[in-house]
Short mmCIF file of C-alpha atoms in Angstrom, two decimals:
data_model
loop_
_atom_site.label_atom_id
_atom_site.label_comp_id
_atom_site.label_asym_id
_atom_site.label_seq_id
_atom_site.Cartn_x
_atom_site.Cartn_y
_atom_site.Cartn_z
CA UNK A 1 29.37 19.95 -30.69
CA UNK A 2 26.20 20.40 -32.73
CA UNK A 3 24.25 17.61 -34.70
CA UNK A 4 21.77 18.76 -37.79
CA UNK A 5 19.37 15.98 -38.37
CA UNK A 6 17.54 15.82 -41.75
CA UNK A 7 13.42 15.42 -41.89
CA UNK A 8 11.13 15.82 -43.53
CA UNK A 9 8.33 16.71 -40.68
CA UNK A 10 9.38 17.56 -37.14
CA UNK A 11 7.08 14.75 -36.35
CA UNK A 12 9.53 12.30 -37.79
CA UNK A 13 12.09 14.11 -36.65
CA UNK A 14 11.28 13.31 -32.66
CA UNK A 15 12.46 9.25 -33.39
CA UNK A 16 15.38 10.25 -34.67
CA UNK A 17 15.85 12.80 -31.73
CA UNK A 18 15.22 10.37 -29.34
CA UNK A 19 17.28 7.61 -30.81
CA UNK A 20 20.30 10.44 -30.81
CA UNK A 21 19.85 11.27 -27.72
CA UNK A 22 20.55 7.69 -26.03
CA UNK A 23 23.29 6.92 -28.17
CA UNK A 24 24.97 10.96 -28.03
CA UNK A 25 23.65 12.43 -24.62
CA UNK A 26 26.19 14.99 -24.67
CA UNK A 27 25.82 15.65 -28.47
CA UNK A 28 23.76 18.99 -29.00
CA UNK A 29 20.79 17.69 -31.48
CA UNK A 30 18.77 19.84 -33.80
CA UNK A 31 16.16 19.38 -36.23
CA UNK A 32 17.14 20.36 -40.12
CA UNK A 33 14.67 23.03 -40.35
CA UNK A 34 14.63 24.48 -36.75
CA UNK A 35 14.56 27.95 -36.71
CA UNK A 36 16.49 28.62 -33.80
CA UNK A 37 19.48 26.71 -35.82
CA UNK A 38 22.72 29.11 -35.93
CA UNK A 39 24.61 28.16 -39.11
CA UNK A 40 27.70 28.68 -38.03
CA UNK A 41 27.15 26.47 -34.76
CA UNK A 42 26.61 23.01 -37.24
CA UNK A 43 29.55 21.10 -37.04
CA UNK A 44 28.12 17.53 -38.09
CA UNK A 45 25.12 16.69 -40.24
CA UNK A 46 22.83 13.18 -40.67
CA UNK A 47 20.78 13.31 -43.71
CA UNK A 48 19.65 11.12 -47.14
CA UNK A 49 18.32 13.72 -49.49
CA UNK A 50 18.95 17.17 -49.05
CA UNK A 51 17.52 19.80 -51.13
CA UNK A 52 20.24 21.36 -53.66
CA UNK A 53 22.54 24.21 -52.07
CA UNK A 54 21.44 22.92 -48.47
CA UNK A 55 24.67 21.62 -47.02
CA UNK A 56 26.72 25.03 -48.12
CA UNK A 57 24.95 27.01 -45.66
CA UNK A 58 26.65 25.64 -42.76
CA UNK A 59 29.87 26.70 -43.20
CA UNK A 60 31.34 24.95 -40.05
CA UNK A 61 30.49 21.34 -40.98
CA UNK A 62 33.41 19.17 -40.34
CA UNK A 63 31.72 15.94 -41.35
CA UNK A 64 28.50 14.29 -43.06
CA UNK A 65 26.77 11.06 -42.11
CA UNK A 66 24.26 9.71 -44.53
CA UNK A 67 21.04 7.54 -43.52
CA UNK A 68 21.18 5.45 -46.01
CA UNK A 69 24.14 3.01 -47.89
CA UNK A 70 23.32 5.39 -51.24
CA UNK A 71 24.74 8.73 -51.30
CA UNK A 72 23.81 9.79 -54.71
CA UNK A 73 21.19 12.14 -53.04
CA UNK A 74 23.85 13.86 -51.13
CA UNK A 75 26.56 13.94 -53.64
CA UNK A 76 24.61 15.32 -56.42
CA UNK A 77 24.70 18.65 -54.87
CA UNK A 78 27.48 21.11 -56.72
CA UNK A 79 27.12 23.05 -53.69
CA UNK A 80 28.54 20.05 -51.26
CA UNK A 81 32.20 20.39 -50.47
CA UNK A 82 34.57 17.76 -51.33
CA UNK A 83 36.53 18.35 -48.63
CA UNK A 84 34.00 17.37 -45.94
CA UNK A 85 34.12 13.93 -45.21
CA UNK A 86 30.97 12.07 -45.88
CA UNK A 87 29.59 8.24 -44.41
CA UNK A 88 28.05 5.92 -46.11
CA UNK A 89 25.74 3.80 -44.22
CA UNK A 90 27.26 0.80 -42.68
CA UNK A 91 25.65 -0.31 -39.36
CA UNK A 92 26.13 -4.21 -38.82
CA UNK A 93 22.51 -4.67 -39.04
CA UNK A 94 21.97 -2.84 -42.40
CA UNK A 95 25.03 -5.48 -43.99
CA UNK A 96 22.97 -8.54 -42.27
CA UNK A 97 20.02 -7.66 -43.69
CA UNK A 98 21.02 -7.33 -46.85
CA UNK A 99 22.86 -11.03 -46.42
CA UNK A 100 19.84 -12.81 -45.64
CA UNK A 101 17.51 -10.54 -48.30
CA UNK A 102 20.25 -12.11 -50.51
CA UNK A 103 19.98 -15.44 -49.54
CA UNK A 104 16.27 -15.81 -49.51
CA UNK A 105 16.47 -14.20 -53.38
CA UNK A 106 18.96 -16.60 -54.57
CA UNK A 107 16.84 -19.67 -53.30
CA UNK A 108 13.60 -18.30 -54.58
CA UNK A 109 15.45 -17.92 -58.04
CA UNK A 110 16.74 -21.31 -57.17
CA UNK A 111 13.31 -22.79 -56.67
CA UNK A 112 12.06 -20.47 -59.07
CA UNK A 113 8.85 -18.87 -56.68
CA UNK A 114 7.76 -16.76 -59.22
CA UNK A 115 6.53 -19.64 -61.01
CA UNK A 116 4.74 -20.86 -58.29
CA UNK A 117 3.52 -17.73 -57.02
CA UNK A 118 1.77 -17.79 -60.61
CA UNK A 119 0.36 -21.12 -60.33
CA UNK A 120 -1.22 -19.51 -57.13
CA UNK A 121 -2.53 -17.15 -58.56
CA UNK A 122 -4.40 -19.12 -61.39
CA UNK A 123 -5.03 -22.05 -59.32
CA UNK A 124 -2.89 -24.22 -61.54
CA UNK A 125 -0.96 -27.45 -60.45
CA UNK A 126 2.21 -26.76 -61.51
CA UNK A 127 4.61 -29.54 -60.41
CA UNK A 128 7.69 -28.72 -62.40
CA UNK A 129 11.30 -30.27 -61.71
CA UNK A 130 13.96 -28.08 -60.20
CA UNK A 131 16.39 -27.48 -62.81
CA UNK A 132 19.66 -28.22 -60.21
CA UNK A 133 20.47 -28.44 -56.25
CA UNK A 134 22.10 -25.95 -54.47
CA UNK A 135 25.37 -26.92 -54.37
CA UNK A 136 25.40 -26.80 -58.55
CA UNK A 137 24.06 -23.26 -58.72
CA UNK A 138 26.49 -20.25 -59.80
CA UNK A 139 26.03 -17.14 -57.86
CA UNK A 140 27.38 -14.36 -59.22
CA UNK A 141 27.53 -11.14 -57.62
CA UNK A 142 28.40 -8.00 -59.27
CA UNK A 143 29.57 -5.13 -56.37
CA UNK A 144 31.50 -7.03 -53.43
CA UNK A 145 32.00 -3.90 -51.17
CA UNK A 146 30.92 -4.56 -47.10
CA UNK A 147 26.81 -5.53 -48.51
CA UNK A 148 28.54 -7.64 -51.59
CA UNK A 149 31.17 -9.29 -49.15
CA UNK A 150 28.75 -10.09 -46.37
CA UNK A 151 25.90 -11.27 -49.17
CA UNK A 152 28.71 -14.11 -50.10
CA UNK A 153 29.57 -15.26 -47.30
CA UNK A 154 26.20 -16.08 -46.39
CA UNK A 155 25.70 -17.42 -49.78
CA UNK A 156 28.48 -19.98 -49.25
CA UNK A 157 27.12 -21.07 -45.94
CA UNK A 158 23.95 -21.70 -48.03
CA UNK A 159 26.00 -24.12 -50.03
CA UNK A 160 25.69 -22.08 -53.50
CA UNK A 161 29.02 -21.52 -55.92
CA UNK A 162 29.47 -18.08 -55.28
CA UNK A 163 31.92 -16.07 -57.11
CA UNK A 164 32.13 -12.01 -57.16
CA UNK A 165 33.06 -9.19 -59.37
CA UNK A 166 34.66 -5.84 -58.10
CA UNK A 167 37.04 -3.16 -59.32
CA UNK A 168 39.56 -4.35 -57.56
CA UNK A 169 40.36 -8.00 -56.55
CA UNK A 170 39.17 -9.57 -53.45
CA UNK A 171 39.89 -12.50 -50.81
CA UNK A 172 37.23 -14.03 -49.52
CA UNK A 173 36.80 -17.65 -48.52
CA UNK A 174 34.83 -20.01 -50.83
CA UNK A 175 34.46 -17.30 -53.01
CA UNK A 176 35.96 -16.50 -56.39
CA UNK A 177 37.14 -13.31 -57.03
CA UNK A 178 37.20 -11.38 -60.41
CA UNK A 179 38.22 -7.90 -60.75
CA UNK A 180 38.08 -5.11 -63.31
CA UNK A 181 36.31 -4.31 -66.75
CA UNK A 182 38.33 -7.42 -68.63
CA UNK A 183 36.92 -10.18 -66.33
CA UNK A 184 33.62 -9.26 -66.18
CA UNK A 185 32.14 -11.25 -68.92
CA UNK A 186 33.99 -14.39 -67.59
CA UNK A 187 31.88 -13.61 -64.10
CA UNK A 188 28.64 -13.98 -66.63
CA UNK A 189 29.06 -16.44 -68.29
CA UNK A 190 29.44 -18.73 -65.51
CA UNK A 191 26.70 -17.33 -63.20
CA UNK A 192 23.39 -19.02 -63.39
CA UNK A 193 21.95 -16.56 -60.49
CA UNK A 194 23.36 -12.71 -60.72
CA UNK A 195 22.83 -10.47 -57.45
CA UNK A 196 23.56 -7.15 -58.59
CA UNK A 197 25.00 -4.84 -55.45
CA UNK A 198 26.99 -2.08 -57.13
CA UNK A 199 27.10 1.34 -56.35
CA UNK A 200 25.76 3.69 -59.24
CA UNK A 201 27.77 5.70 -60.61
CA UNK A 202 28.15 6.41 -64.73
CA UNK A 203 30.22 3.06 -65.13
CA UNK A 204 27.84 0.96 -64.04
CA UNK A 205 24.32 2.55 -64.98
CA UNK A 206 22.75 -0.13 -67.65
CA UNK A 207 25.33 -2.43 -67.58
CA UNK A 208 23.21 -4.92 -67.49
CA UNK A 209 22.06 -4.79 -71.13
CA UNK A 210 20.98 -6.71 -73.89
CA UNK A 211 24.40 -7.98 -74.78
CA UNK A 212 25.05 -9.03 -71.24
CA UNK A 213 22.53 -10.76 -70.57
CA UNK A 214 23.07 -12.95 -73.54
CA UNK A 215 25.84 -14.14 -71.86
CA UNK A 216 24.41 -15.72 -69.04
CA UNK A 217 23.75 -19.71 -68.96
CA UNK A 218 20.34 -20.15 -70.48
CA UNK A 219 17.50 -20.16 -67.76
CA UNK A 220 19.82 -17.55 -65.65
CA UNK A 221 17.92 -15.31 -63.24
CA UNK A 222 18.91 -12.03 -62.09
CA UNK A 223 18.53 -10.06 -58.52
CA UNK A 224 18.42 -6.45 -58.30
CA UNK A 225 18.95 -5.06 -54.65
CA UNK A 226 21.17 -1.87 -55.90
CA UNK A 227 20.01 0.90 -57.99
CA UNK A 228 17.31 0.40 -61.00
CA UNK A 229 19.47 2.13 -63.70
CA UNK A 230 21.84 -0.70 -63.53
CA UNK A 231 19.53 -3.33 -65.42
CA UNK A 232 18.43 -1.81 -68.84
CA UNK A 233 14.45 -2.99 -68.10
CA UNK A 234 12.84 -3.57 -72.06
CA UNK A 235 16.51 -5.96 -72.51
CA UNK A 236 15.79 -7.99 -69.18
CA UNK A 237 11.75 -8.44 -70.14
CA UNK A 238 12.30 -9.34 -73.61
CA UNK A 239 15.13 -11.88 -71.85
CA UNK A 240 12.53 -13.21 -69.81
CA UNK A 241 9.76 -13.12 -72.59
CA UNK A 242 12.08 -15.37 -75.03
CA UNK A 243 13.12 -17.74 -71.91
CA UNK A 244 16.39 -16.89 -72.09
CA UNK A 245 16.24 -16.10 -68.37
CA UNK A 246 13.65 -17.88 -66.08
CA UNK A 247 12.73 -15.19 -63.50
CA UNK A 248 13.96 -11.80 -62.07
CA UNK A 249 13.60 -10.39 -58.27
CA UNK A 250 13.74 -6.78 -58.02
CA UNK A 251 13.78 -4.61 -55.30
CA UNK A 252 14.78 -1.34 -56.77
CA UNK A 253 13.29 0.81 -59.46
CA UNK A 254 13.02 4.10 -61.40
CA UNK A 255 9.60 5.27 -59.76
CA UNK A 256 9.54 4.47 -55.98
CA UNK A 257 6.74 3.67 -54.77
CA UNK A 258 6.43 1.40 -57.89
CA UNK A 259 2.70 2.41 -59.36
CA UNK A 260 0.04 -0.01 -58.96
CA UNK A 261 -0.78 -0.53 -62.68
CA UNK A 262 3.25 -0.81 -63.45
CA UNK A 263 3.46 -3.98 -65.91
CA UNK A 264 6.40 -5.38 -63.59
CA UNK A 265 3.35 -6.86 -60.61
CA UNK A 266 2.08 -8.51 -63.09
CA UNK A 267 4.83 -10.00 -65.04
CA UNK A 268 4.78 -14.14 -64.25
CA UNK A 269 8.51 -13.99 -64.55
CA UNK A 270 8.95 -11.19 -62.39
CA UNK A 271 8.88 -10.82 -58.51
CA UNK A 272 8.87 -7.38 -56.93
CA UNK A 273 9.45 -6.39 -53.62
CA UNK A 274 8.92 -2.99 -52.22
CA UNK A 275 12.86 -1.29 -51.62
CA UNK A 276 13.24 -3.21 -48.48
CA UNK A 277 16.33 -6.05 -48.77
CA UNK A 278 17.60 -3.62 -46.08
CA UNK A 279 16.19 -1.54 -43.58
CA UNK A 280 17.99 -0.89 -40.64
CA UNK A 281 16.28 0.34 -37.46
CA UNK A 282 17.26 4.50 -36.56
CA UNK A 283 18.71 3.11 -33.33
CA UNK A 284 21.09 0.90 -35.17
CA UNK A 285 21.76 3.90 -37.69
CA UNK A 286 21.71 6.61 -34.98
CA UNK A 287 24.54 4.55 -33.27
CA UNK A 288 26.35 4.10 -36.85
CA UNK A 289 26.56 7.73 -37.10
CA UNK A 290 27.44 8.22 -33.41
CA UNK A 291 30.52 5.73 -33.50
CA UNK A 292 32.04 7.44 -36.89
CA UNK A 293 31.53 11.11 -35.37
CA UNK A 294 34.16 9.57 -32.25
CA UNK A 295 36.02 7.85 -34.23
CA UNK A 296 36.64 11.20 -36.29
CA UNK A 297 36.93 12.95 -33.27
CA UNK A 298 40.05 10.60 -32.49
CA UNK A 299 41.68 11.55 -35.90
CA UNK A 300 40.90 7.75 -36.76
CA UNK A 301 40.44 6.77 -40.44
CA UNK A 302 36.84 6.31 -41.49
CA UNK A 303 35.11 3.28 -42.82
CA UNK A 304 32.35 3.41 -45.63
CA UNK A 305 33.99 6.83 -46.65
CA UNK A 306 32.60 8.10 -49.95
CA UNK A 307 35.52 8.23 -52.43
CA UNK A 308 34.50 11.31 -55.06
CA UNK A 309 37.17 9.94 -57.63
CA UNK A 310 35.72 6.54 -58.09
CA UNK A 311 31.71 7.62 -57.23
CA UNK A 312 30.89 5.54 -54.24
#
């Protein structure tokens, strides 16, 4: 069996090598770009962004394993073949780091840091009154896949209402469950914190817009760990500028790395971290990708498998 790891550099390539290589000892490992690569030998491939028309030169590919929980990157290439299974991203440690990124955000919303990290800033004493305690705060969270489910349950351990909104209806306990297009609005307008963890596809770029966001409780805050498209930016500032929300924490956006004079690092009501809710080690990926190659080596059905009909 052959393994085709994506890099950019061989340099970067060699940790991801070595992390293979104790986790697949009998797995023959190659670097994307390595000359000495036959084509037709390629039967398995581990890779985030690869360039356009890429994956259809390896003919023999039985299976694709992406690095990351995204797979727009991947999928965006006409060339890739919809028959060839391809992994999402789903190591334990990338879901419990996205958990606790989630409940850190939803009590610095809570306590409302940005605020304070703006007194800091111009040394003012800003003793203000917390609006509510934990246990009367609405979480909503749009996307309850394996990062939304797991970012719930934590959130209930916390002690905060937590409700969620998916396609399709979920059981979780503690945790209310709304489903499809016609109960979405319901989700907002009970939500006074909204984590957004949805995959992007069309349906759900800028669905957080203007019109939305008018339906949250007034002083609502809103958490962005998923893609940047999905919150329609001038509608959230000017719902921040006129107080209708109190703060936003984003850790996604259009231009990564986010440019040092971008307006958003500035912004009192905004707090901006850089893409990093979740990222899991390449020995906890590398493993990941090394359990779902056996288990589709057993004929076993796959987890995280990206689902071309419904985008994610």
């Amino acid at each position: 069996m052959s393994l085709l790891i994506e890099a950019d550099r061989e340099e970067g390539y060699a940790g991801w090598h070595d992390v293979f290589r104790q986790v697949m000892p009998t797995m023959d490992i190659h670097w994307w770009n390595d000359p000495q690569v036959d084509p037709q030998d390629v039967e398995y491939v581990f890779c985030f962004d690869p360039e356009p028309g890429r994956l259809a030169t390896f003919p023999n590919v039985r299976l694709i394993c992406a690095a990351s929980v995204g797979v727009e990157r991947i999928v965006r290439d006409p060339s890739w073949s919809r028959s060839i299974p391809l992994v999402r991203m789903g190591c334990q440690e990338t879901t419990a780091q996205m958990a606790d990124y989630v409940a850190w955000a939803c009590l610095s919303a809570h306590r409302n840091l940005p605020r304070i990290l703006q007194a800091r800033v111009s040394g003012q004493w800003d003793k203000f009154t917390p609006a509510a305690v934990v246990a009367d705060r609405r979480v909503g969270i749009l996307g309850m896949g394996s990062l939304g489910g797991a970012a719930a349950e934590m959130l209930t351990k916390v002690g905060f209402k937590t409700a969620g909104w998916s396609r399709t209806r979920k059981s979780i306990p503690g945790v209310e469950s709304f489903a499809g297009p016609d109960e979405l609005d319901a989700l907002l307008r009970q939500s006074d914190i909204v984590v957004c963890l949805m995959p992007g596809t069309p349906d759900t770029m800028g669905i957080l817009n203007a019109e939305r966001l008018e339906l949250l409780p007034s002083g609502a805050s809103i958490i962005n760990v998923a893609r940047s498209g999905h919150v329609v930016m001038p509608d959230l500032i000017a719902a921040l500028e006129s107080g209708r929300l109190s703060c936003a924490i984003l850790d996604v956006f259009d231009k990564e790395p986010l440019p040092a004079d971008s307006f958003l690092w500035k912004h009192p009501g905004v707090l901006v971290t850089s893409h990093l809710a979740s990222t899991a080690s390449q020995r906890s990926r590398a493993q990941y990708a090394s359990d779902i190659i056996a288990a589709f080596e057993r004929g076993e059905e796959l987890p995280n498998r990206y689902d071309p009909e419904h985008g994610y």
